[in-house]
XYZ file of C-alpha atoms in Angstrom:
575
model
C 123.133 88.380 69.914
C 124.964 85.113 69.194
C 125.651 84.117 65.590
C 124.551 80.510 65.123
C 125.976 80.133 61.613
C 128.810 81.805 59.779
C 130.438 82.608 56.439
C 134.227 82.598 56.394
C 134.614 85.837 54.451
C 134.738 88.776 56.877
C 132.896 91.084 54.447
C 129.889 88.799 54.286
C 129.738 88.611 58.042
C 129.823 92.383 58.344
C 126.872 92.628 55.939
C 125.008 89.958 57.865
C 125.592 91.767 61.137
C 124.295 95.016 59.659
C 121.202 93.251 58.406
C 120.611 91.696 61.829
C 121.542 94.958 63.603
C 124.261 93.234 65.622
C 126.464 95.816 67.277
C 129.077 93.563 68.873
C 132.635 93.640 67.524
C 133.542 90.008 66.808
C 137.343 89.827 66.678
C 137.541 86.239 65.437
C 135.634 87.203 62.283
C 137.035 90.675 61.687
C 140.690 90.485 62.669
C 142.875 89.030 59.840
C 145.207 87.508 62.423
C 142.508 84.932 63.154
C 142.358 83.710 59.536
C 144.333 80.546 60.273
C 141.788 79.370 62.858
C 139.026 76.926 62.089
C 135.495 78.249 61.775
C 134.508 76.343 64.926
C 137.314 77.973 66.875
C 136.317 81.386 65.537
C 132.805 80.972 66.845
C 134.052 79.739 70.204
C 136.174 82.866 70.526
C 133.325 85.101 69.407
C 130.971 83.467 71.874
C 133.449 83.974 74.702
C 133.889 87.601 73.652
C 130.138 88.236 73.755
C 129.791 86.496 77.120
C 132.513 88.714 78.559
C 130.716 91.775 77.189
C 127.526 90.603 78.859
C 129.309 90.067 82.163
C 130.823 93.541 81.917
C 127.329 94.949 81.397
C 125.888 92.942 84.301
C 128.697 94.081 86.582
C 128.317 97.743 85.628
C 124.537 97.726 86.107
C 124.733 96.061 89.515
C 127.737 97.937 90.884
C 126.220 101.288 89.913
C 122.715 100.102 90.864
C 121.319 101.295 87.556
C 117.606 101.181 86.900
C 118.097 98.656 84.127
C 116.693 95.148 83.732
C 119.143 92.278 83.352
C 116.722 89.429 82.709
C 117.270 89.471 78.902
C 120.994 88.876 79.416
C 120.364 86.250 82.093
C 117.867 84.496 79.851
C 120.259 84.456 76.881
C 123.112 83.035 78.932
C 120.869 80.368 80.440
C 119.601 79.353 76.996
C 123.183 78.921 75.833
C 123.659 76.700 78.865
C 121.828 73.893 77.068
C 124.895 73.489 74.826
C 127.512 75.042 77.110
C 126.629 74.395 80.782
C 129.650 76.351 81.947
C 128.151 79.647 80.714
C 125.362 80.084 83.323
C 127.654 78.628 85.989
C 130.220 81.283 85.148
C 127.473 83.913 85.425
C 126.446 82.611 88.853
C 130.051 82.631 90.017
C 130.474 86.180 88.736
C 127.376 87.351 90.637
C 128.761 85.952 93.888
C 131.972 87.862 93.264
C 130.066 91.118 92.748
C 128.065 90.541 95.935
C 131.177 89.871 98.008
C 133.191 92.831 96.702
C 130.584 95.390 97.818
C 132.128 96.552 101.093
C 129.009 98.416 102.236
C 126.741 95.623 100.966
C 124.550 98.322 99.473
C 123.675 96.228 96.424
C 124.037 92.721 97.851
C 120.275 92.204 98.099
C 119.783 92.892 94.396
C 122.789 90.771 93.403
C 121.694 87.747 95.436
C 118.176 88.120 94.081
C 119.767 88.034 90.616
C 121.303 84.665 91.476
C 117.804 83.472 92.379
C 116.561 84.745 88.998
C 119.250 82.777 87.169
C 118.420 79.629 89.128
C 114.764 80.119 88.266
C 115.603 80.409 84.571
C 117.732 77.271 84.695
C 114.771 75.358 86.143
C 112.819 76.131 82.928
C 109.621 76.866 84.888
C 109.719 73.470 86.525
C 110.424 72.576 90.118
C 107.595 74.437 91.849
C 106.917 78.011 92.936
C 109.658 80.539 93.631
C 107.798 81.747 96.721
C 108.065 79.199 99.487
C 109.987 78.096 102.572
C 113.719 78.722 102.841
C 114.668 76.686 105.881
C 116.812 73.845 104.591
C 119.509 73.008 107.169
C 122.159 72.880 104.450
C 121.861 76.638 103.857
C 121.415 77.574 107.524
C 125.144 78.070 108.338
C 125.605 80.394 105.360
C 122.505 82.428 106.221
C 123.708 82.758 109.820
C 127.039 84.094 108.588
C 125.207 86.696 106.491
C 123.404 87.932 109.600
C 126.677 88.894 111.277
C 128.328 92.100 110.054
C 131.826 90.640 110.444
C 131.196 87.404 108.524
C 129.170 88.562 105.529
C 131.817 87.746 102.934
C 132.278 84.307 104.458
C 128.515 83.882 104.246
C 128.443 84.725 100.541
C 131.258 82.259 99.924
C 129.389 79.619 101.936
C 126.279 80.221 99.801
C 128.396 79.759 96.668
C 129.876 76.512 97.963
C 126.541 75.056 99.053
C 124.878 75.962 95.759
C 127.048 73.438 93.925
C 124.917 70.722 95.551
C 121.645 72.145 94.223
C 122.105 72.410 90.467
C 121.079 68.991 89.184
C 117.261 69.084 89.157
C 114.592 71.772 88.653
C 113.259 71.089 92.146
C 116.641 71.703 93.733
C 117.225 74.815 91.636
C 113.955 76.352 92.833
C 114.615 75.432 96.448
C 118.049 77.021 96.183
C 116.497 80.127 94.603
C 114.248 80.518 97.650
C 117.295 80.526 99.909
C 118.975 83.172 97.780
C 115.864 85.321 98.088
C 116.040 84.779 101.849
C 119.661 85.921 101.720
C 118.630 89.029 99.775
C 116.002 89.787 102.423
C 118.703 89.682 105.096
C 120.522 92.550 103.387
C 117.318 94.524 102.901
C 116.638 94.153 106.623
C 120.182 95.250 107.426
C 119.830 98.400 105.334
C 116.411 99.285 106.761
C 117.523 98.583 110.321
C 120.582 100.785 109.894
C 118.661 103.962 109.049
C 115.713 103.232 111.350
C 117.945 102.923 114.406
C 119.162 106.466 113.762
C 115.608 107.777 114.168
C 114.731 106.173 117.515
C 114.398 108.198 120.749
C 117.764 108.915 122.320
C 116.844 109.862 125.874
C 114.474 109.230 128.746
C 112.556 112.107 130.238
C 112.068 110.392 133.621
C 111.861 107.015 135.313
C 109.268 104.478 134.280
C 105.739 104.801 135.625
C 103.822 102.595 138.016
C 100.460 103.613 136.569
C 98.840 101.915 133.620
C 98.820 103.483 130.157
C 96.125 103.417 127.496
C 96.765 104.354 123.870
C 94.333 104.516 120.981
C 94.860 105.362 117.340
C 93.088 106.109 114.090
C 93.522 104.007 110.953
C 94.534 105.238 107.513
C 92.900 105.734 104.149
C 95.380 105.550 101.266
C 94.669 107.956 98.427
C 97.715 107.558 96.170
C 101.268 106.260 95.986
C 101.039 102.972 97.865
C 103.811 100.438 97.079
C 106.422 103.208 96.721
C 106.816 103.032 100.514
C 107.904 99.377 100.508
C 111.538 98.436 101.240
C 113.771 97.997 99.358
C 111.821 99.871 96.665
C 111.442 103.028 98.733
C 115.210 103.213 99.365
C 116.223 102.580 95.758
C 113.566 104.170 93.582
C 114.259 107.662 92.310
C 111.057 109.072 93.793
C 108.617 107.726 96.382
C 105.471 109.528 97.500
C 102.313 108.490 99.333
C 99.175 110.515 100.053
C 96.931 109.260 102.840
C 94.940 110.443 105.825
C 94.216 109.447 109.395
C 90.556 108.624 109.984
C 88.277 107.282 112.658
C 85.591 104.813 111.606
C 81.968 105.376 112.602
C 83.040 107.934 115.192
C 85.597 105.772 117.010
C 89.358 105.271 116.998
C 89.496 101.599 116.026
C 92.829 100.507 117.524
C 93.557 100.376 121.252
C 96.203 99.134 123.650
C 96.438 99.132 127.434
C 99.551 98.253 129.450
C 99.784 97.881 133.219
C 102.972 97.366 135.229
C 102.733 94.520 137.725
C 104.221 93.975 141.162
C 102.678 90.518 141.474
C 103.145 88.728 138.132
C 106.580 88.462 136.560
C 107.250 88.567 132.830
C 105.077 89.809 129.987
C 101.447 88.707 130.026
C 99.345 89.207 126.877
C 95.832 89.230 128.230
C 93.686 88.419 125.184
C 95.974 85.532 124.194
C 96.531 84.161 127.675
C 100.210 84.212 126.735
C 102.891 84.539 129.406
C 106.473 85.272 128.345
C 108.964 84.786 131.149
C 112.378 85.078 129.459
C 114.073 87.343 126.894
C 114.705 84.240 124.775
C 110.973 83.599 124.433
C 110.397 87.160 123.236
C 113.297 86.984 120.785
C 112.161 83.618 119.457
C 108.580 84.762 118.840
C 109.477 88.159 117.374
C 110.320 86.806 113.895
C 107.403 84.388 113.505
C 104.593 86.589 112.174
C 102.165 83.710 111.740
C 102.141 82.982 115.486
C 99.980 84.861 118.024
C 101.937 87.405 120.031
C 104.733 87.902 117.504
C 103.790 91.523 116.791
C 103.846 92.354 120.499
C 107.236 90.665 120.938
C 108.751 92.520 117.979
C 107.367 95.787 119.359
C 108.852 95.105 122.792
C 112.259 94.628 121.160
C 111.948 97.810 119.096
C 110.937 99.779 122.188
C 114.183 98.816 123.913
C 112.386 97.448 126.971
C 113.947 94.049 126.337
C 117.320 93.734 124.646
C 118.985 90.625 123.196
C 121.813 90.856 125.722
C 119.459 90.694 128.734
C 119.946 87.611 130.888
C 116.462 87.905 132.392
C 113.317 90.002 132.126
C 114.007 91.195 135.656
C 117.203 92.801 134.375
C 115.232 94.467 131.585
C 112.563 95.863 133.906
C 115.113 97.207 136.407
C 116.550 99.360 133.625
C 113.349 101.414 133.542
C 111.268 100.707 136.651
C 111.575 100.543 140.401
C 112.583 97.164 141.760
C 109.022 96.261 142.767
C 107.863 96.217 139.111
C 108.468 92.653 137.922
C 106.166 92.386 134.927
C 103.704 94.041 132.562
C 100.247 93.091 131.349
C 99.355 94.027 127.767
C 95.916 94.006 126.188
C 95.085 95.097 122.650
C 91.899 95.556 120.678
C 90.927 96.408 117.119
C 87.374 96.986 115.976
C 88.495 96.391 112.391
C 88.273 92.939 110.801
C 91.427 91.007 109.985
C 92.780 91.930 106.563
C 90.832 95.186 106.417
C 93.401 96.940 104.228
C 93.442 99.940 106.576
C 96.921 99.319 107.985
C 95.748 97.688 111.200
C 98.813 95.626 112.142
C 101.350 98.419 111.623
C 99.145 100.940 113.406
C 98.597 98.494 116.257
C 102.384 98.238 116.549
C 102.559 102.048 116.673
C 99.903 102.111 119.391
C 101.637 99.473 121.528
C 104.943 101.261 121.030
C 103.521 104.619 122.144
C 102.080 102.994 125.263
C 105.343 101.190 126.055
C 107.538 104.253 125.595
C 105.188 106.323 127.757
C 105.263 103.666 130.472
C 109.067 103.495 130.250
C 109.389 107.279 130.624
C 110.771 107.803 127.119
C 110.032 111.015 125.243
C 109.136 110.416 121.584
C 107.563 111.992 118.512
C 105.764 110.710 115.427
C 109.019 110.520 113.463
C 110.319 108.057 116.059
C 107.092 106.068 115.708
C 107.283 105.953 111.905
C 110.783 104.500 111.844
C 110.380 102.221 114.857
C 107.367 100.514 113.275
C 109.334 100.033 110.057
C 111.988 98.413 112.257
C 109.308 96.189 113.799
C 108.371 95.002 110.304
C 111.997 93.949 109.846
C 112.053 92.062 113.147
C 108.859 90.295 112.094
C 110.423 89.521 108.672
C 107.185 90.693 107.024
C 109.010 93.491 105.206
C 106.093 95.918 105.043
C 106.336 99.583 104.146
C 105.918 102.795 106.106
C 102.676 104.271 104.800
C 100.387 102.582 107.355
C 101.969 104.007 110.501
C 102.533 107.379 108.839
C 98.922 107.462 107.693
C 97.441 106.353 111.004
C 99.703 108.009 113.578
C 100.144 111.409 111.883
C 97.093 113.633 111.806
C 95.097 114.910 108.861
C 95.866 114.530 105.160
C 99.534 114.425 104.190
C 102.022 113.522 101.531
C 105.006 111.524 102.723
C 108.237 110.673 100.980
C 111.414 108.766 101.711
C 114.512 110.927 101.395
C 117.437 109.000 99.957
C 119.763 111.821 100.989
C 118.893 111.836 104.701
C 117.561 108.263 104.778
C 114.358 109.063 106.595
C 110.628 109.344 106.079
C 109.456 112.932 105.695
C 105.800 113.848 106.061
C 104.144 117.093 104.961
C 100.670 118.188 106.031
C 98.332 119.187 103.197
C 96.409 122.300 104.157
C 92.777 122.517 103.123
C 89.781 124.412 104.450
C 86.978 123.119 106.654
C 84.488 123.098 103.794
C 86.643 120.599 101.900
C 87.110 118.501 105.050
C 83.329 118.387 105.434
C 82.957 117.360 101.795
C 85.415 114.490 102.226
C 83.665 113.270 105.353
C 80.279 113.284 103.625
C 81.314 111.800 100.269
C 84.035 109.289 101.188
C 82.583 106.050 102.546
C 83.946 102.585 103.255
C 82.226 99.388 102.176
C 83.387 96.198 103.848
C 83.523 93.505 101.182
C 84.097 90.595 103.535
C 86.401 89.020 100.980
C 89.741 87.373 101.740
C 92.761 89.495 100.955
C 95.749 88.644 98.796
C 98.103 85.749 99.391
C 100.970 86.532 101.728
C 103.600 85.993 99.036
C 102.401 89.044 97.080
C 105.026 91.321 98.627
C 107.773 88.849 97.791
C 106.671 88.728 94.160
C 106.630 92.525 93.864
C 110.074 92.872 95.451
C 111.403 90.139 93.160
C 110.146 92.059 90.134
C 111.712 95.239 91.476
C 115.118 93.631 92.000
C 115.062 92.414 88.396
C 113.936 95.925 87.357
C 111.010 94.511 85.449
C 109.963 97.308 83.086
C 106.275 96.835 83.871
C 106.879 97.260 87.611
C 109.266 100.213 87.349
C 106.894 102.123 85.057
C 103.984 101.481 87.409
C 105.973 102.622 90.440
C 106.836 105.881 88.700
C 103.165 106.335 87.836
C 102.217 105.737 91.479
C 104.625 108.392 92.758
C 103.658 110.924 90.086
C 99.951 110.412 90.770
C 100.589 110.998 94.469
C 102.295 114.315 93.756
C 99.435 115.364 91.478
C 96.849 114.295 94.064
C 98.581 116.343 96.767
C 98.456 119.484 94.622
C 94.730 119.067 94.004
C 93.984 118.461 97.681
C 95.806 121.689 98.545
C 93.400 123.369 96.096
C 90.491 121.711 97.953
C 89.695 119.440 95.016
C 89.342 115.713 95.520
C 91.706 113.965 93.047
C 89.204 111.662 91.335
C 91.311 110.963 88.223
C 94.461 110.372 90.276
C 92.621 107.974 92.580
C 91.310 106.074 89.558
C 94.869 105.850 88.237
C 95.985 104.635 91.660
C 93.400 101.869 91.510
C 94.577 100.822 88.049
C 98.225 100.919 89.112
C 97.489 98.750 92.145
C 96.035 96.132 89.841
C 99.163 96.275 87.690
C 101.391 95.824 90.725
C 99.324 92.914 91.994
C 97.366 91.109 89.273
C 94.270 89.590 90.818
C 94.026 92.234 93.534
C 90.526 93.121 92.362
C 88.307 90.063 92.903
C 85.462 89.538 90.453
C 82.935 90.233 93.199
C 84.513 93.616 93.922
C 84.818 94.461 90.232
C 81.120 93.737 89.772
C 80.260 95.809 92.835
C 82.193 98.803 91.513
C 80.541 98.461 88.118
C 77.059 98.207 89.656
C 77.644 101.323 91.754
C 78.981 103.223 88.760
C 76.118 102.214 86.464
C 73.642 103.016 89.220
C 75.010 106.543 89.396
C 76.164 106.289 93.009
C 79.915 106.850 92.756
C 82.512 108.830 90.872
C 85.368 106.504 91.767
C 86.101 103.468 93.923
C 89.372 101.869 94.956
C 90.425 99.023 97.214
C 92.119 99.693 100.537
C 95.809 98.876 100.888
C 97.207 96.268 98.529
C 93.705 95.167 97.598
C 92.314 91.700 97.206
C 89.538 92.227 99.716
C 88.923 94.072 102.942
C 87.445 97.558 102.592
C 86.478 99.337 99.397
C 86.654 103.134 99.392
C 83.951 104.948 97.412
C 83.666 108.634 96.514
C 79.986 109.467 96.103
C 78.462 111.550 93.365
C 76.814 114.821 94.307
C 73.380 114.260 95.802
C 74.127 110.694 96.945
C 74.100 110.063 100.693
C 75.200 107.204 102.900
C 71.556 106.286 103.488
C 70.842 106.079 99.756
C 73.862 103.837 99.232
C 72.926 101.608 102.152
C 69.371 101.310 100.884
C 70.588 100.283 97.427
C 72.909 97.616 98.814
C 70.249 96.325 101.192
C 67.873 95.694 98.294
C 70.526 94.129 96.052
C 70.612 90.349 96.186
C 74.331 90.284 95.360
C 75.363 92.975 97.854
C 72.839 92.837 100.690
C 75.368 91.551 103.244
C 77.809 94.422 102.750
C 78.184 97.101 105.402
C 78.805 100.818 104.867
C 80.938 102.904 107.213
C 81.570 106.616 107.567
C 84.912 108.274 108.251
C 86.035 111.365 110.105
C 89.445 112.866 109.410
C 91.467 112.720 112.623
C 93.922 115.521 113.340
C 95.026 114.027 116.662
C 95.100 110.344 115.798
C 97.430 108.854 118.430
C 96.311 109.546 121.989
C 98.108 108.231 125.075
C 96.846 108.640 128.641
C 97.426 107.224 132.093
C 94.741 105.069 133.667
């Protein structure tokens, strides 16, 4: 705390500090050797002393990656900046130094996000939204340097130098903050890519095939722990745990992919899009543009290893795996689930395409390879999603999955339960499609931003999510559906993403509860729309629920779907 007034006598200042519970040692007021200095000079020295203490604390927290929020210190130093502009500038400079001195760049993402936080505070809530584009040409050279392992420190220095041009207006401060968040995302991607590459298949079992391959996969129902699987949270949080299960909807695996090698058409042809990719550059260029059609397929092709950045042509890539007469592949995909369903469709589709590609290429793989490769695909796409979707959809049955910080890999554990309990789940767990639009795409960015700043609200909720998942897993092993834990999961989701429960959905849940139809309901995935899971009360059937909705003016357009737990969710066959 800064003293904004003072009394020359040291004793009086000691009493004042005790009254105000100030714990800092202020040498300019307590050391007799300072008695000849003016009061103004004393306070300048005291202020500098406190600032140095704050910087020491900031440095220790970041270097040791402590689970401690720094926003109060940042806010105090930025407030002082109104009278002493050099104070927040010194803080920003110090943060760049901390980022550059980290040889492994283990904490660089959090440090650069901290710079963005400081810039946001300096804007005083003016200048626009923190979430937004980060493509200004002025920052492009620095961001390119950060991408290269050998020029990271030069990139951080280039960011520092360019920032000096963006400090004069709130609008420029916010735009600069977006670029620092983009820089932080680069380091998150680097860290995720590093451990994912270690989990990819290492050998081929035979040459590539000339026959077509079809793959189909289940989707996932999340029961507890979502959000703890999201990078960088999952790599930095003390404990991550997710409980989910692979299911088919209305008796059918909802996600399909078919790939045929071609001797007549060169390149990669995506049938449903009418998209023909004829060079490695086209695939690379599209792989990090998730809003464009075909980007997911391109990112998956890169993760599979079929096409590599060094390839001069697609012909060179195909010759690595196939006979010389194979000059192209035709890919078609299908999902019976609506867009934004909340059931993990995009990640599971990537897993399905990947399984088909690896089979066609003659590569032996397992579900662990799939889990990490799809997480890698998310990094190529720059969407930054977590791992629970592909784990939930591609690994059979009900399981609890965790990220091990020691081995840096996703570990999944099957939850054993008897057939009677399986039958109960399949009869009492239903899906209602709400037809509502899901959350804005910047939700993930906002959550990660809060995590980097170690917002107390977010960290507490994440711990609750992981603990509820562990408790849910124990109950499932006892063949008891974890109603209370699922309800807590629903509440925690809303804390992580305010607004994730639209009014329409809230009213629907309340109507079903008052009507005596359900014990608990929770939104699929991150929420905001898509499917709603409901756990029926004893004696309530799917037909009764459908009949109620059909005769309700507010809910008559909703559809109800049954699930079957899938113990062999990812199936690949030749066609």
